[in-house]
PDB file of C-alpha atoms in Angstrom:
ATOM      1  CA  MET M   3      29.668 -17.271 -37.858  1.00 63.00           C
ATOM      2  CA  SER M   4      25.875 -17.588 -37.887  1.00 75.00           C
ATOM      3  CA  ALA M   5      24.668 -20.791 -36.504  1.00 90.00           C
ATOM      4  CA  ILE M   6      21.362 -20.556 -38.515  1.00 92.00           C
ATOM      5  CA  ARG M   7      23.104 -21.462 -41.822  1.00 94.00           C
ATOM      6  CA  LEU M   8      24.831 -24.489 -40.429  1.00 94.00           C
ATOM      7  CA  LEU M   9      21.654 -25.685 -38.642  1.00 93.00           C
ATOM      8  CA  VAL M  10      19.451 -25.240 -41.767  1.00 94.00           C
ATOM      9  CA  LEU M  11      21.959 -26.751 -44.207  1.00 96.00           C
ATOM     10  CA  GLY M  12      22.531 -29.707 -41.882  1.00 94.00           C
ATOM     11  CA  ALA M  13      18.902 -30.267 -41.284  1.00 92.00           C
ATOM     12  CA  VAL M  14      17.983 -30.191 -45.001  1.00 95.00           C
ATOM     13  CA  ARG M  15      20.992 -32.462 -45.770  1.00 94.00           C
ATOM     14  CA  GLN M  16      19.892 -35.086 -43.238  1.00 89.00           C
ATOM     15  CA  HIS M  17      16.554 -35.503 -45.136  1.00 89.00           C
ATOM     16  CA  GLY M  18      17.909 -35.272 -48.626  1.00 91.00           C
ATOM     17  CA  ARG M  19      14.975 -32.996 -49.457  1.00 91.00           C
ATOM     18  CA  ALA M  20      12.926 -31.162 -46.821  1.00 91.00           C
ATOM     19  CA  HIS M  21      10.245 -28.513 -46.593  1.00 88.00           C
ATOM     20  CA  GLY M  22      10.352 -25.700 -44.096  1.00 89.00           C
ATOM     21  CA  TYR M  23       8.153 -27.247 -41.567  1.00 87.00           C
ATOM     22  CA  GLN M  24      10.344 -30.351 -41.378  1.00 89.00           C
ATOM     23  CA  VAL M  25      13.492 -28.236 -40.854  1.00 91.00           C
ATOM     24  CA  ARG M  26      11.692 -26.241 -38.149  1.00 89.00           C
ATOM     25  CA  ASN M  27      10.390 -29.391 -36.515  1.00 88.00           C
ATOM     26  CA  ASP M  28      13.852 -31.017 -36.475  1.00 87.00           C
ATOM     27  CA  LEU M  29      15.561 -27.975 -34.957  1.00 88.00           C
ATOM     28  CA  GLU M  30      12.880 -27.643 -32.294  1.00 86.00           C
ATOM     29  CA  TYR M  31      13.332 -31.278 -31.508  1.00 85.00           C
ATOM     30  CA  TRP M  32      17.020 -30.502 -30.908  1.00 83.00           C
ATOM     31  CA  GLY M  33      15.965 -27.602 -28.711  1.00 84.00           C
ATOM     32  CA  ALA M  34      17.722 -25.190 -31.054  1.00 82.00           C
ATOM     33  CA  HIS M  35      14.998 -22.583 -30.681  1.00 79.00           C
ATOM     34  CA  GLU M  36      16.173 -22.274 -27.095  1.00 81.00           C
ATOM     35  CA  TRP M  37      20.006 -21.976 -27.619  1.00 80.00           C
ATOM     36  CA  SER M  38      20.156 -20.349 -31.029  1.00 82.00           C
ATOM     37  CA  ASN M  39      18.417 -17.869 -33.224  1.00 79.00           C
ATOM     38  CA  ALA M  40      16.613 -20.708 -35.050  1.00 80.00           C
ATOM     39  CA  LYS M  41      13.179 -19.311 -34.564  1.00 85.00           C
ATOM     40  CA  PRO M  42      10.438 -20.064 -37.213  1.00 83.00           C
ATOM     41  CA  GLY M  43      10.815 -16.735 -38.985  1.00 88.00           C
ATOM     42  CA  SER M  44      14.549 -17.032 -39.229  1.00 90.00           C
ATOM     43  CA  ILE M  45      14.456 -20.546 -40.428  1.00 91.00           C
ATOM     44  CA  TYR M  46      12.043 -19.803 -43.289  1.00 91.00           C
ATOM     45  CA  HIS M  47      13.999 -16.675 -44.163  1.00 93.00           C
ATOM     46  CA  ALA M  48      17.201 -18.595 -44.227  1.00 93.00           C
ATOM     47  CA  LEU M  49      15.700 -21.289 -46.528  1.00 95.00           C
ATOM     48  CA  LYS M  50      14.541 -18.641 -49.055  1.00 94.00           C
ATOM     49  CA  GLN M  51      17.783 -16.640 -48.858  1.00 95.00           C
ATOM     50  CA  MET M  52      20.020 -19.726 -49.369  1.00 95.00           C
ATOM     51  CA  ALA M  53      17.880 -20.809 -52.272  1.00 96.00           C
ATOM     52  CA  LYS M  54      18.484 -17.392 -53.859  1.00 96.00           C
ATOM     53  CA  GLN M  55      22.154 -17.774 -53.143  1.00 97.00           C
ATOM     54  CA  GLY M  56      22.347 -21.213 -54.758  1.00 96.00           C
ATOM     55  CA  VAL M  57      23.284 -23.227 -51.746  1.00 97.00           C
ATOM     56  CA  LEU M  58      19.849 -24.780 -51.631  1.00 97.00           C
ATOM     57  CA  LEU M  59      17.691 -25.834 -54.537  1.00 95.00           C
ATOM     58  CA  ALA M  60      13.969 -25.132 -54.166  1.00 94.00           C
ATOM     59  CA  HIS M  61      11.363 -27.567 -55.609  1.00 92.00           C
ATOM     60  CA  GLU M  62       7.675 -26.648 -55.743  1.00 82.00           C
ATOM     61  CA  VAL M  63       5.599 -29.787 -54.903  1.00 77.00           C
ATOM     62  CA  ALA M  64       1.922 -30.508 -54.479  1.00 67.00           C
ATOM     63  CA  PRO M  65      -0.296 -27.909 -52.789  1.00 66.00           C
ATOM     64  CA  SER M  66      -0.611 -28.232 -49.059  1.00 60.00           C
ATOM     65  CA  ALA M  67      -3.413 -30.291 -47.616  1.00 62.00           C
ATOM     66  CA  ALA M  68      -5.009 -27.128 -46.324  1.00 60.00           C
ATOM     67  CA  GLY M  69      -5.434 -25.900 -49.886  1.00 61.00           C
ATOM     68  CA  GLY M  70      -2.620 -23.302 -49.755  1.00 64.00           C
ATOM     69  CA  PRO M  71       0.097 -22.566 -52.305  1.00 67.00           C
ATOM     70  CA  PRO M  72       2.408 -25.340 -53.446  1.00 76.00           C
ATOM     71  CA  ARG M  73       4.757 -26.449 -50.725  1.00 82.00           C
ATOM     72  CA  THR M  74       8.445 -25.846 -51.303  1.00 90.00           C
ATOM     73  CA  GLU M  75      11.001 -28.637 -50.671  1.00 93.00           C
ATOM     74  CA  TYR M  76      14.715 -27.786 -50.485  1.00 96.00           C
ATOM     75  CA  GLU M  77      17.837 -29.827 -51.166  1.00 96.00           C
ATOM     76  CA  VAL M  78      21.488 -28.935 -50.641  1.00 97.00           C
ATOM     77  CA  THR M  79      23.453 -28.061 -53.853  1.00 97.00           C
ATOM     78  CA  GLU M  80      27.067 -28.780 -54.414  1.00 97.00           C
ATOM     79  CA  ALA M  81      27.939 -25.232 -53.333  1.00 97.00           C
ATOM     80  CA  GLY M  82      25.749 -25.712 -50.281  1.00 97.00           C
ATOM     81  CA  SER M  83      27.503 -28.932 -49.389  1.00 97.00           C
ATOM     82  CA  GLU M  84      30.853 -27.150 -49.612  1.00 97.00           C
ATOM     83  CA  GLU M  85      29.599 -24.381 -47.338  1.00 97.00           C
ATOM     84  CA  TYR M  86      28.133 -26.825 -44.897  1.00 97.00           C
ATOM     85  CA  PHE M  87      31.372 -28.668 -44.377  1.00 97.00           C
ATOM     86  CA  THR M  88      33.316 -25.406 -44.207  1.00 97.00           C
ATOM     87  CA  LEU M  89      30.994 -24.138 -41.475  1.00 96.00           C
ATOM     88  CA  LEU M  90      31.105 -27.387 -39.684  1.00 96.00           C
ATOM     89  CA  ARG M  91      34.879 -27.516 -39.588  1.00 97.00           C
ATOM     90  CA  GLN M  92      35.156 -23.872 -38.420  1.00 96.00           C
ATOM     91  CA  ALA M  93      32.647 -24.305 -35.578  1.00 95.00           C
ATOM     92  CA  LEU M  94      34.329 -27.451 -34.264  1.00 96.00           C
ATOM     93  CA  SER M  95      37.863 -25.910 -34.340  1.00 96.00           C
ATOM     94  CA  ALA M  96      37.226 -22.331 -33.267  1.00 94.00           C
ATOM     95  CA  TYR M  97      37.428 -21.402 -29.602  1.00 88.00           C
ATOM     96  CA  ASP M  98      36.009 -17.920 -29.876  1.00 84.00           C
ATOM     97  CA  GLN M  99      32.673 -18.299 -31.540  1.00 72.00           C
ATOM     98  CA  LYS M 100      29.319 -18.087 -29.953  1.00 80.00           C
ATOM     99  CA  ARG M 101      28.041 -21.209 -28.086  1.00 86.00           C
ATOM    100  CA  ASP M 102      25.193 -21.705 -30.648  1.00 90.00           C
ATOM    101  CA  ALA M 103      27.665 -22.375 -33.515  1.00 92.00           C
ATOM    102  CA  LEU M 104      29.495 -25.058 -31.495  1.00 93.00           C
ATOM    103  CA  SER M 105      26.188 -26.596 -30.446  1.00 92.00           C
ATOM    104  CA  ALA M 106      25.138 -26.825 -34.102  1.00 92.00           C
ATOM    105  CA  ALA M 107      28.492 -28.374 -34.990  1.00 95.00           C
ATOM    106  CA  LEU M 108      28.190 -30.985 -32.348  1.00 94.00           C
ATOM    107  CA  GLY M 109      24.883 -31.982 -33.809  1.00 92.00           C
ATOM    108  CA  PHE M 110      26.410 -32.670 -37.140  1.00 94.00           C
ATOM    109  CA  MET M 111      29.973 -33.760 -36.195  1.00 96.00           C
ATOM    110  CA  VAL M 112      29.351 -37.316 -37.155  1.00 94.00           C
ATOM    111  CA  ASP M 113      29.240 -36.227 -40.827  1.00 94.00           C
ATOM    112  CA  LEU M 114      33.003 -35.985 -40.680  1.00 96.00           C
ATOM    113  CA  PRO M 115      35.609 -38.772 -40.155  1.00 96.00           C
ATOM    114  CA  ARG M 116      36.423 -39.551 -36.548  1.00 96.00           C
ATOM    115  CA  THR M 117      40.121 -38.559 -37.099  1.00 97.00           C
ATOM    116  CA  GLU M 118      39.215 -35.236 -38.510  1.00 98.00           C
ATOM    117  CA  VAL M 119      36.899 -34.399 -35.727  1.00 98.00           C
ATOM    118  CA  LEU M 120      39.601 -35.206 -33.198  1.00 98.00           C
ATOM    119  CA  GLU M 121      42.074 -32.971 -35.044  1.00 98.00           C
ATOM    120  CA  LEU M 122      39.470 -30.109 -35.164  1.00 98.00           C
ATOM    121  CA  LEU M 123      38.754 -30.393 -31.460  1.00 98.00           C
ATOM    122  CA  ARG M 124      42.561 -30.444 -30.644  1.00 98.00           C
ATOM    123  CA  ARG M 125      42.871 -27.276 -32.688  1.00 97.00           C
ATOM    124  CA  ARG M 126      40.185 -25.761 -30.451  1.00 96.00           C
ATOM    125  CA  LEU M 127      42.052 -26.780 -27.364  1.00 96.00           C
ATOM    126  CA  THR M 128      45.261 -25.096 -28.713  1.00 96.00           C
ATOM    127  CA  GLY M 129      43.258 -21.893 -29.453  1.00 95.00           C
ATOM    128  CA  LEU M 130      41.818 -21.892 -25.904  1.00 94.00           C
ATOM    129  CA  ALA M 131      45.222 -22.417 -24.333  1.00 94.00           C
ATOM    130  CA  ALA M 132      46.758 -19.627 -26.413  1.00 93.00           C
ATOM    131  CA  TRP M 133      43.894 -17.283 -25.561  1.00 89.00           C
ATOM    132  CA  ARG M 134      44.266 -18.118 -21.803  1.00 86.00           C
ATOM    133  CA  THR M 135      47.956 -17.458 -21.957  1.00 88.00           C
ATOM    134  CA  ALA M 136      47.364 -14.097 -23.519  1.00 86.00           C
ATOM    135  CA  VAL M 137      44.906 -13.034 -20.792  1.00 80.00           C
ATOM    136  CA  THR M 138      47.026 -14.342 -17.952  1.00 80.00           C
ATOM    137  CA  GLY M 139      50.022 -12.314 -19.250  1.00 79.00           C
ATOM    138  CA  TYR M 140      48.506  -9.411 -17.391  1.00 74.00           C
ATOM    139  CA  TYR M 141      45.996 -11.073 -15.033  1.00 71.00           C
ATOM    140  CA  THR M 142      47.049 -13.702 -12.521  1.00 77.00           C
ATOM    141  CA  PRO M 143      44.055 -15.942 -11.600  1.00 71.00           C
ATOM    142  CA  GLU M 144      45.681 -17.277  -8.481  1.00 75.00           C
ATOM    143  CA  GLU M 145      45.764 -13.839  -6.949  1.00 75.00           C
ATOM    144  CA  GLY M 146      41.999 -13.548  -7.391  1.00 74.00           C
ATOM    145  CA  PRO M 147      39.919 -10.901  -9.162  1.00 69.00           C
ATOM    146  CA  GLU M 148      40.274  -8.349  -6.381  1.00 74.00           C
ATOM    147  CA  GLN M 149      43.817  -7.411  -7.702  1.00 74.00           C
ATOM    148  CA  MET M 150      42.055  -5.399 -10.478  1.00 73.00           C
ATOM    149  CA  GLY M 151      39.069  -4.273  -8.368  1.00 73.00           C
ATOM    150  CA  HIS M 152      35.632  -5.344  -9.451  1.00 83.00           C
ATOM    151  CA  ILE M 153      36.775  -5.190 -13.072  1.00 75.00           C
ATOM    152  CA  GLY M 154      38.909  -8.192 -12.293  1.00 76.00           C
ATOM    153  CA  GLU M 155      35.689 -10.256 -12.210  1.00 83.00           C
ATOM    154  CA  ILE M 156      35.512  -9.902 -16.015  1.00 79.00           C
ATOM    155  CA  MET M 157      38.943 -11.463 -16.429  1.00 78.00           C
ATOM    156  CA  HIS M 158      38.152 -14.050 -13.733  1.00 82.00           C
ATOM    157  CA  MET M 159      34.963 -15.103 -15.554  1.00 83.00           C
ATOM    158  CA  TRP M 160      36.712 -15.559 -18.953  1.00 84.00           C
ATOM    159  CA  VAL M 161      39.622 -17.444 -17.543  1.00 83.00           C
ATOM    160  CA  HIS M 162      37.332 -19.713 -15.653  1.00 88.00           C
ATOM    161  CA  SER M 163      35.204 -20.171 -18.815  1.00 88.00           C
ATOM    162  CA  ALA M 164      38.322 -21.070 -20.783  1.00 89.00           C
ATOM    163  CA  ASP M 165      39.318 -23.649 -18.227  1.00 91.00           C
ATOM    164  CA  VAL M 166      35.760 -25.215 -18.170  1.00 94.00           C
ATOM    165  CA  GLU M 167      35.710 -25.239 -22.036  1.00 94.00           C
ATOM    166  CA  ALA M 168      39.141 -26.927 -22.161  1.00 95.00           C
ATOM    167  CA  GLU M 169      38.029 -29.560 -19.655  1.00 97.00           C
ATOM    168  CA  TRP M 170      34.836 -30.308 -21.520  1.00 96.00           C
ATOM    169  CA  THR M 171      36.716 -30.426 -24.912  1.00 97.00           C
ATOM    170  CA  GLU M 172      39.229 -32.878 -23.388  1.00 98.00           C
ATOM    171  CA  GLY M 173      36.366 -35.034 -22.193  1.00 98.00           C
ATOM    172  CA  LEU M 174      34.764 -35.110 -25.647  1.00 98.00           C
ATOM    173  CA  ILE M 175      38.073 -35.993 -27.236  1.00 98.00           C
ATOM    174  CA  ALA M 176      38.508 -38.841 -24.778  1.00 98.00           C
ATOM    175  CA  ARG M 177      34.960 -40.133 -25.477  1.00 97.00           C
ATOM    176  CA  ILE M 178      35.504 -40.003 -29.264  1.00 97.00           C
ATOM    177  CA  GLU M 179      38.959 -41.645 -28.944  1.00 97.00           C
ATOM    178  CA  GLY M 180      37.253 -44.389 -26.860  1.00 96.00           C
ATOM    179  CA  GLY M 181      34.893 -45.257 -29.680  1.00 94.00           C
ATOM    180  CA  ALA M 182      31.869 -43.190 -28.915  1.00 93.00           C
ATOM    181  CA  TYR M 183      29.413 -42.475 -31.764  1.00 92.00           C
ATOM    182  CA  SER M 184      29.420 -43.573 -35.396  1.00 92.00           C
ATOM    183  CA  PHE M 185      31.303 -41.203 -37.725  1.00 94.00           C
ATOM    184  CA  ALA M 186      31.444 -40.806 -41.521  1.00 92.00           C
ATOM    185  CA  GLY M 187      32.944 -43.733 -43.316  1.00 91.00           C
ATOM    186  CA  GLU M 188      32.734 -46.143 -40.375  1.00 90.00           C
ATOM    187  CA  GLY M 189      29.748 -48.082 -41.706  1.00 81.00           C
ATOM    188  CA  GLY M 190      28.011 -48.183 -38.342  1.00 70.00           C
ATOM    189  CA  GLU M 191      24.375 -47.467 -37.566  1.00 69.00           C
ATOM    190  CA  PRO M 192      24.155 -43.644 -37.188  1.00 61.00           C
ATOM    191  CA  PHE M 193      22.008 -42.013 -34.629  1.00 64.00           C
ATOM    192  CA  VAL M 194      18.877 -40.658 -36.283  1.00 62.00           C
ATOM    193  CA  GLY M 195      18.370 -37.149 -34.941  1.00 64.00           C
ATOM    194  CA  VAL M 196      15.529 -36.138 -37.185  1.00 58.00           C
ATOM    195  CA  LEU M 197      11.760 -36.746 -37.046  1.00 58.00           C
ATOM    196  CA  ALA M 198      10.011 -38.793 -39.702  1.00 61.00           C
ATOM    197  CA  GLU M 199       7.305 -37.205 -41.748  1.00 63.00           C
ATOM    198  CA  GLY M 200       4.179 -36.910 -39.538  1.00 64.00           C
ATOM    199  CA  GLN M 201       6.067 -37.945 -36.393  1.00 62.00           C
ATOM    200  CA  GLU M 202       4.918 -35.905 -33.442  1.00 67.00           C
ATOM    201  CA  ASN M 203       7.407 -33.423 -31.980  1.00 60.00           C
ATOM    202  CA  PRO M 204       7.173 -33.349 -28.206  1.00 59.00           C
ATOM    203  CA  PHE M 205       9.070 -29.978 -28.118  1.00 56.00           C
ATOM    204  CA  ALA M 206       7.096 -28.224 -30.821  1.00 59.00           C
ATOM    205  CA  SER M 207       6.372 -24.589 -29.935  1.00 55.00           C
TER     206      SER M 207
END
């Protein structure tokens, strides 16, 4: 899956209505321009494309202060909300997507109930274990990569990555089970991960 759709939908949703610069500013504040394809051009392109596709609704508002054309603000439609939660659930539960999709999902996981997030993460663990079993059916990590020549380093890297991913996922599950963070429906004070209008972004490019 493409992380940019999840990132843009989630960023717009957090504001209710947001213009392109706000979305870009929020994603840069998260560092998403470093770990995903959320560069300025792709953000603005995604906003326009998703408005054409009906997952975002575009509103023309007052002209910019610099005297340019009217600024466009976006809000998530019902179809966009459905896609957002579908992408979020897929990214939290899948074990085989790119790291940027999981990173995006972690940023928005509190939009789901705690119990559902735990279930999705356990599903991810199951997938990781099944994939590792499939690989180790013909590669034995304990014997070291040399058993397959230098090509064994490929298998060794992926098995090691699966083990690290599983360990990290188990740790996240434990933290969430222990009461970390405020999830949907809990009534707590959610962490605000967006910048207010006009707030300086220390990570702006």
